[in-house]
Tab-separated table of C-alpha atoms in Angstrom:
chain	number	residue	atom	x	y	z
A	1	UNK	CA	-8.944	-4.888	29.618
A	2	UNK	CA	-5.990	-6.946	30.859
A	3	UNK	CA	-5.506	-9.162	27.811
A	4	UNK	CA	-3.398	-8.369	24.776
A	5	UNK	CA	-4.193	-10.090	21.461
A	6	UNK	CA	-1.538	-10.862	18.835
A	7	UNK	CA	-1.861	-12.567	15.443
A	8	UNK	CA	0.946	-15.107	14.973
A	9	UNK	CA	1.958	-16.869	11.798
A	10	UNK	CA	2.096	-20.581	12.650
A	11	UNK	CA	2.451	-22.232	9.228
A	12	UNK	CA	3.966	-21.570	5.810
A	13	UNK	CA	1.279	-20.880	3.215
A	14	UNK	CA	0.912	-23.022	0.135
A	15	UNK	CA	-0.267	-20.500	-2.419
A	16	UNK	CA	-2.916	-18.111	-1.095
A	17	UNK	CA	-2.728	-17.782	2.736
A	18	UNK	CA	-5.626	-19.133	4.756
A	19	UNK	CA	-6.887	-18.942	8.313
A	20	UNK	CA	-5.026	-22.096	9.402
A	21	UNK	CA	-1.719	-20.331	8.729
A	22	UNK	CA	-2.358	-18.049	11.711
A	23	UNK	CA	-3.345	-18.153	15.361
A	24	UNK	CA	-4.744	-15.478	17.670
A	25	UNK	CA	-2.650	-15.496	20.845
A	26	UNK	CA	-3.844	-14.082	24.167
A	27	UNK	CA	-1.362	-12.699	26.690
A	28	UNK	CA	-1.379	-10.298	29.598
A	29	UNK	CA	-0.880	-6.716	28.508
A	30	UNK	CA	2.890	-6.134	28.732
A	31	UNK	CA	4.432	-3.641	31.128
A	32	UNK	CA	6.973	-1.215	29.660
A	33	UNK	CA	10.557	-1.455	30.841
A	34	UNK	CA	12.820	1.554	31.289
A	35	UNK	CA	13.039	3.381	27.948
A	36	UNK	CA	9.828	1.833	26.593
A	37	UNK	CA	6.235	2.923	26.153
A	38	UNK	CA	3.055	0.866	25.852
A	39	UNK	CA	0.903	1.657	22.822
A	40	UNK	CA	-2.729	0.638	22.447
A	41	UNK	CA	-3.268	0.226	18.733
A	42	UNK	CA	-6.204	1.822	16.931
A	43	UNK	CA	-5.633	0.687	13.325
A	44	UNK	CA	-3.558	-2.096	11.784
A	45	UNK	CA	-2.330	-2.043	8.204
A	46	UNK	CA	-2.997	-5.026	5.911
A	47	UNK	CA	-0.650	-4.993	2.909
A	48	UNK	CA	0.142	-7.220	-0.094
A	49	UNK	CA	3.884	-7.291	0.660
A	50	UNK	CA	3.181	-9.210	3.869
A	51	UNK	CA	2.429	-12.253	1.706
A	52	UNK	CA	6.076	-12.264	0.636
A	53	UNK	CA	7.242	-11.984	4.239
A	54	UNK	CA	5.310	-15.119	5.166
A	55	UNK	CA	7.804	-17.285	3.264
A	56	UNK	CA	10.635	-16.252	5.626
A	57	UNK	CA	8.950	-14.950	8.774
A	58	UNK	CA	9.794	-16.799	11.984
A	59	UNK	CA	6.893	-19.098	12.798
A	60	UNK	CA	4.880	-18.589	15.986
A	61	UNK	CA	5.525	-14.864	15.839
A	62	UNK	CA	3.652	-11.914	14.325
A	63	UNK	CA	4.361	-10.540	10.882
A	64	UNK	CA	5.908	-7.123	10.681
A	65	UNK	CA	3.140	-4.645	10.083
A	66	UNK	CA	2.396	-0.932	10.363
A	67	UNK	CA	0.003	0.283	13.041
A	68	UNK	CA	-1.115	3.556	14.574
A	69	UNK	CA	-2.087	3.854	18.196
A	70	UNK	CA	-1.921	5.920	21.373
A	71	UNK	CA	0.592	5.728	24.189
A	72	UNK	CA	-1.144	4.576	27.378
A	73	UNK	CA	1.887	4.417	29.661
A	74	UNK	CA	5.500	5.410	29.284
A	75	UNK	CA	8.875	4.954	30.951
A	76	UNK	CA	10.724	7.275	28.611
A	77	UNK	CA	10.682	11.073	28.856
A	78	UNK	CA	10.448	11.219	25.060
A	79	UNK	CA	6.897	9.812	24.981
A	80	UNK	CA	3.846	10.712	27.022
A	81	UNK	CA	0.448	9.137	27.566
A	82	UNK	CA	-1.866	10.275	24.787
A	83	UNK	CA	0.837	10.621	22.129
A	84	UNK	CA	-0.295	9.270	18.770
A	85	UNK	CA	2.409	7.134	17.163
A	86	UNK	CA	3.056	5.002	14.102
A	87	UNK	CA	5.138	1.825	14.444
A	88	UNK	CA	5.878	-1.496	12.733
A	89	UNK	CA	5.384	-3.962	15.592
A	90	UNK	CA	2.895	-6.128	13.737
A	91	UNK	CA	-0.666	-7.314	14.163
A	92	UNK	CA	-1.335	-6.883	17.878
A	93	UNK	CA	-3.663	-4.944	20.144
A	94	UNK	CA	-0.808	-3.560	22.278
A	95	UNK	CA	2.841	-2.942	21.496
A	96	UNK	CA	5.952	-2.098	23.483
A	97	UNK	CA	8.020	0.482	21.626
A	98	UNK	CA	11.056	2.673	22.077
A	99	UNK	CA	11.231	6.221	20.793
A	100	UNK	CA	13.651	5.119	18.062
A	101	UNK	CA	11.100	2.616	16.733
A	102	UNK	CA	8.181	4.978	16.257
A	103	UNK	CA	7.089	8.159	14.571
A	104	UNK	CA	5.080	10.597	16.661
A	105	UNK	CA	2.158	11.926	14.627
A	106	UNK	CA	0.807	15.454	14.867
A	107	UNK	CA	-2.586	14.764	13.315
A	108	UNK	CA	-4.089	17.984	11.881
A	109	UNK	CA	-7.737	18.891	12.312
A	110	UNK	CA	-10.102	17.265	9.817
A	111	UNK	CA	-7.547	14.608	8.849
A	112	UNK	CA	-8.569	11.058	9.857
A	113	UNK	CA	-6.031	9.055	11.830
A	114	UNK	CA	-6.489	6.141	9.423
A	115	UNK	CA	-5.023	8.265	6.613
A	116	UNK	CA	-1.577	7.770	8.159
A	117	UNK	CA	-1.770	4.123	7.144
A	118	UNK	CA	-3.308	5.054	3.793
A	119	UNK	CA	-2.719	8.037	1.561
A	120	UNK	CA	-0.466	9.807	4.116
A	121	UNK	CA	1.400	6.615	5.050
A	122	UNK	CA	3.676	4.202	3.245
A	123	UNK	CA	0.852	3.455	0.825
A	124	UNK	CA	0.514	7.027	-0.390
A	125	UNK	CA	4.260	7.569	-0.223
A	126	UNK	CA	4.781	4.568	-2.521
A	127	UNK	CA	2.458	6.166	-5.053
A	128	UNK	CA	4.124	9.568	-4.731
A	129	UNK	CA	7.669	8.231	-4.982
A	130	UNK	CA	6.780	6.143	-8.026
A	131	UNK	CA	5.048	8.963	-9.873
A	132	UNK	CA	7.141	11.969	-8.822
A	133	UNK	CA	10.692	10.777	-8.201
A	134	UNK	CA	11.029	7.542	-10.169
A	135	UNK	CA	8.834	8.208	-13.200
A	136	UNK	CA	9.073	11.997	-13.146
A	137	UNK	CA	5.424	12.503	-14.107
A	138	UNK	CA	5.006	15.877	-15.787
A	139	UNK	CA	1.863	18.002	-16.216
A	140	UNK	CA	-0.061	17.066	-19.311
A	141	UNK	CA	1.098	13.426	-19.413
A	142	UNK	CA	-0.983	10.250	-19.403
A	143	UNK	CA	-0.437	7.728	-16.627
A	144	UNK	CA	-1.553	4.098	-16.351
A	145	UNK	CA	-1.890	2.448	-12.924
A	146	UNK	CA	-2.396	-1.283	-12.380
A	147	UNK	CA	-4.165	-2.719	-9.316
A	148	UNK	CA	-5.736	0.721	-9.378
A	149	UNK	CA	-8.492	0.032	-6.846
A	150	UNK	CA	-6.052	-1.010	-4.110
A	151	UNK	CA	-4.390	1.219	-1.552
A	152	UNK	CA	-1.420	2.314	-3.666
A	153	UNK	CA	-3.535	2.447	-6.822
A	154	UNK	CA	-6.249	4.758	-5.482
A	155	UNK	CA	-3.633	6.997	-3.858
A	156	UNK	CA	-1.722	7.111	-7.142
A	157	UNK	CA	-4.825	8.108	-9.071
A	158	UNK	CA	-5.509	11.025	-6.743
A	159	UNK	CA	-1.853	12.101	-6.599
A	160	UNK	CA	-1.418	11.885	-10.382
A	161	UNK	CA	-4.273	14.324	-10.794
A	162	UNK	CA	-2.709	16.735	-8.290
A	163	UNK	CA	0.597	16.500	-10.170
A	164	UNK	CA	-1.137	17.635	-13.344
A	165	UNK	CA	-1.661	14.417	-15.281
A	166	UNK	CA	-3.795	15.000	-18.360
A	167	UNK	CA	-5.290	11.512	-18.336
A	168	UNK	CA	-5.333	8.823	-15.609
A	169	UNK	CA	-6.159	5.235	-16.564
A	170	UNK	CA	-6.483	2.228	-14.280
A	171	UNK	CA	-6.906	-1.521	-14.432
A	172	UNK	CA	-8.693	-3.480	-11.741
A	173	UNK	CA	-10.404	-6.792	-11.105
A	174	UNK	CA	-14.092	-6.015	-11.533
A	175	UNK	CA	-16.507	-3.770	-13.373
A	176	UNK	CA	-17.749	-2.364	-10.053
A	177	UNK	CA	-14.237	-1.327	-9.048
A	178	UNK	CA	-13.615	0.234	-12.444
A	179	UNK	CA	-16.803	2.240	-11.998
A	180	UNK	CA	-15.675	3.332	-8.516
A	181	UNK	CA	-12.357	4.564	-9.884
A	182	UNK	CA	-14.027	6.749	-12.471
A	183	UNK	CA	-16.919	8.008	-10.355
A	184	UNK	CA	-15.191	8.496	-6.986
A	185	UNK	CA	-11.412	8.614	-7.391
A	186	UNK	CA	-11.167	10.723	-10.519
A	187	UNK	CA	-9.787	8.314	-13.097
A	188	UNK	CA	-10.582	9.222	-16.695
A	189	UNK	CA	-10.937	5.569	-17.654
A	190	UNK	CA	-10.710	2.205	-15.916
A	191	UNK	CA	-11.263	-1.358	-17.060
A	192	UNK	CA	-11.678	-4.863	-15.698
A	193	UNK	CA	-8.615	-6.760	-16.902
A	194	UNK	CA	-10.615	-10.010	-16.980
A	195	UNK	CA	-12.740	-8.748	-19.860
A	196	UNK	CA	-10.202	-9.108	-22.652
A	197	UNK	CA	-6.535	-8.777	-23.602
A	198	UNK	CA	-5.035	-6.106	-21.374
A	199	UNK	CA	-3.033	-4.464	-24.166
A	200	UNK	CA	-6.186	-4.021	-26.224
A	201	UNK	CA	-8.167	-2.595	-23.321
A	202	UNK	CA	-5.328	-0.218	-22.471
A	203	UNK	CA	-4.853	0.923	-26.057
A	204	UNK	CA	-8.578	1.669	-26.328
A	205	UNK	CA	-8.466	3.719	-23.118
A	206	UNK	CA	-5.309	5.577	-24.221
A	207	UNK	CA	-5.543	6.175	-27.994
A	208	UNK	CA	-2.599	8.601	-27.772
A	209	UNK	CA	-0.506	6.154	-25.757
A	210	UNK	CA	0.734	6.488	-22.181
A	211	UNK	CA	3.773	8.296	-20.807
A	212	UNK	CA	4.057	6.761	-17.331
A	213	UNK	CA	3.151	3.340	-15.931
A	214	UNK	CA	2.997	2.680	-12.178
A	215	UNK	CA	3.252	-1.104	-12.002
A	216	UNK	CA	1.760	-2.918	-9.019
A	217	UNK	CA	1.192	-6.223	-10.830
A	218	UNK	CA	3.885	-7.269	-13.313
A	219	UNK	CA	3.237	-10.076	-15.807
A	220	UNK	CA	0.718	-9.338	-18.565
A	221	UNK	CA	0.139	-5.815	-17.269
A	222	UNK	CA	3.783	-4.929	-17.741
A	223	UNK	CA	3.747	-6.393	-21.245
A	224	UNK	CA	0.639	-4.381	-22.136
A	225	UNK	CA	2.143	-1.175	-20.782
A	226	UNK	CA	5.335	-1.633	-22.805
A	227	UNK	CA	3.181	-2.105	-25.887
A	228	UNK	CA	1.230	1.126	-25.336
A	229	UNK	CA	3.945	3.368	-23.856
A	230	UNK	CA	5.072	6.273	-25.975
A	231	UNK	CA	8.742	6.743	-26.858
A	232	UNK	CA	10.817	7.702	-23.806
A	233	UNK	CA	8.028	6.577	-21.476
A	234	UNK	CA	8.827	5.621	-17.898
A	235	UNK	CA	7.857	2.619	-15.789
A	236	UNK	CA	7.993	2.815	-11.988
A	237	UNK	CA	7.777	-0.749	-10.663
A	238	UNK	CA	6.264	-0.812	-7.189
A	239	UNK	CA	4.924	-4.372	-6.733
A	240	UNK	CA	4.072	-7.654	-8.411
A	241	UNK	CA	0.863	-9.064	-6.963
A	242	UNK	CA	0.647	-11.444	-9.935
A	243	UNK	CA	3.354	-13.619	-8.381
A	244	UNK	CA	3.097	-13.197	-4.601
A	245	UNK	CA	1.202	-16.455	-4.067
A	246	UNK	CA	3.652	-18.498	-6.167
A	247	UNK	CA	7.070	-16.824	-6.004
A	248	UNK	CA	8.801	-19.940	-7.315
A	249	UNK	CA	6.809	-19.826	-10.542
A	250	UNK	CA	6.631	-16.176	-11.629
A	251	UNK	CA	4.851	-15.201	-14.834
A	252	UNK	CA	7.081	-15.163	-17.905
A	253	UNK	CA	8.926	-11.984	-18.753
A	254	UNK	CA	7.097	-9.718	-21.184
A	255	UNK	CA	7.469	-11.007	-24.718
A	256	UNK	CA	8.032	-7.442	-25.896
A	257	UNK	CA	10.731	-6.625	-23.367
A	258	UNK	CA	13.180	-5.612	-26.090
A	259	UNK	CA	10.806	-2.792	-27.029
A	260	UNK	CA	12.248	-1.047	-23.968
A	261	UNK	CA	15.305	-0.476	-26.173
A	262	UNK	CA	13.490	0.461	-29.365
A	263	UNK	CA	11.201	2.923	-27.572
A	264	UNK	CA	13.981	4.164	-25.285
A	265	UNK	CA	11.848	3.433	-22.229
A	266	UNK	CA	13.092	3.574	-18.663
A	267	UNK	CA	12.065	0.897	-16.146
A	268	UNK	CA	13.068	1.350	-12.517
A	269	UNK	CA	12.052	-0.586	-9.437
A	270	UNK	CA	11.996	1.069	-6.037
A	271	UNK	CA	11.509	0.432	-2.331
A	272	UNK	CA	9.636	3.147	-0.505
A	273	UNK	CA	11.778	2.826	2.625
A	274	UNK	CA	14.657	4.416	0.724
A	275	UNK	CA	12.621	7.546	-0.027
A	276	UNK	CA	11.351	8.659	3.375
A	277	UNK	CA	12.806	12.098	2.738
A	278	UNK	CA	9.738	12.802	0.568
A	279	UNK	CA	7.284	12.218	3.419
A	280	UNK	CA	7.025	15.893	4.448
A	281	UNK	CA	6.602	16.928	0.821
A	282	UNK	CA	3.770	14.425	0.423
A	283	UNK	CA	1.979	15.760	3.494
A	284	UNK	CA	2.363	19.357	2.316
A	285	UNK	CA	0.635	18.354	-0.913
A	286	UNK	CA	-2.138	16.214	0.562
A	287	UNK	CA	-3.092	17.544	3.999
A	288	UNK	CA	-4.792	20.712	2.656
A	289	UNK	CA	-6.641	18.573	0.108
A	290	UNK	CA	-7.865	16.216	2.829
A	291	UNK	CA	-8.873	19.069	5.123
A	292	UNK	CA	-10.857	20.733	2.351
A	293	UNK	CA	-12.561	17.472	1.412
A	294	UNK	CA	-11.227	17.602	-2.135
A	295	UNK	CA	-9.704	14.127	-1.694
A	296	UNK	CA	-10.181	11.249	0.745
A	297	UNK	CA	-8.039	8.343	1.832
A	298	UNK	CA	-9.825	5.459	0.112
A	299	UNK	CA	-10.124	2.554	2.525
A	300	UNK	CA	-11.920	-0.632	3.484
A	301	UNK	CA	-12.112	-1.081	7.256
A	302	UNK	CA	-12.693	-4.391	9.040
A	303	UNK	CA	-13.594	-4.178	12.733
A	304	UNK	CA	-11.915	-6.338	15.358
A	305	UNK	CA	-8.371	-7.665	15.629
A	306	UNK	CA	-9.802	-11.187	15.561
A	307	UNK	CA	-10.770	-10.519	11.937
A	308	UNK	CA	-7.281	-9.449	10.840
A	309	UNK	CA	-6.613	-12.673	8.942
A	310	UNK	CA	-10.001	-12.433	7.233
A	311	UNK	CA	-9.057	-8.918	6.116
A	312	UNK	CA	-5.656	-10.106	4.877
A	313	UNK	CA	-7.054	-12.986	2.839
A	314	UNK	CA	-9.828	-10.781	1.456
A	315	UNK	CA	-7.300	-8.133	0.430
A	316	UNK	CA	-5.152	-10.703	-1.391
A	317	UNK	CA	-8.306	-11.843	-3.165
A	318	UNK	CA	-9.080	-8.301	-4.296
A	319	UNK	CA	-12.159	-7.798	-2.124
A	320	UNK	CA	-11.108	-4.368	-0.855
A	321	UNK	CA	-11.388	-0.932	-2.398
A	322	UNK	CA	-8.563	1.358	-1.329
A	323	UNK	CA	-6.375	0.583	1.655
A	324	UNK	CA	-7.364	-2.440	3.757
A	325	UNK	CA	-7.311	-1.627	7.474
A	326	UNK	CA	-8.307	-3.347	10.692
A	327	UNK	CA	-9.852	-1.179	13.409
A	328	UNK	CA	-8.636	-2.872	16.582
């Protein structure tokens, strides 16, 4: 193969992104310069936050994006052919990287490479940081997770159980996904938020209230969580998929926001890139579980880099279960 394929953003989206906002660009496979290595990508990460980047990303260039791949040639003594690396060079079949731009992965036996873009990657780390460091989830507590069937949500459900949560509750966009969460991920209860007022569905699933809310949605979900949270509950705000397609017209603030004062709640937003020091701790917790088959990295895999945009649009429309990945 002498051709490299790269997905470029060529147009600003109006609302939900569509295929015409992108183009698949063919180029000769690049040759590494001194200090660089050439990586052939194996998996590309497809994430909700990339929708936000599209409003400011330079047109006719790829979006930033995580990928894992193998070094095929190198002009730096710090990297050798065959090294498995993680980088952020975007949606492309091949990437030129320097050692400072990558993380070399020592993939243990019986751990799938794709997990490093899922439960062992930024996705799982987001869940761990939100639950452990930001919300301080304690054994015996009840946790509620929105967008629970997505990458962060499924990872959070599995991690919450390992951290000793007494009850894990999730909201998602379909009855089938709610069933998957209970039967395969280990949630105690899950509901389709389309089926009725979210606060009522949450209160029914958590008759004793909730102690921690990992928010991936915002809007009505945040309002419902405030309503059901016990005194001194904690909210770790990770994302807001409810407003990504229309950032200029976000949903109104929760009508019960002042209850944060009356209930003495704590609400804290976070960015996972400021918590990379927890990465080793996360792997120490999860790698033995993965190797023993007690947990999996939930994922939906689309084959072919030419289908990357299809995977992205499908993920934004909620068609995935777990982390959305493209197998190059």
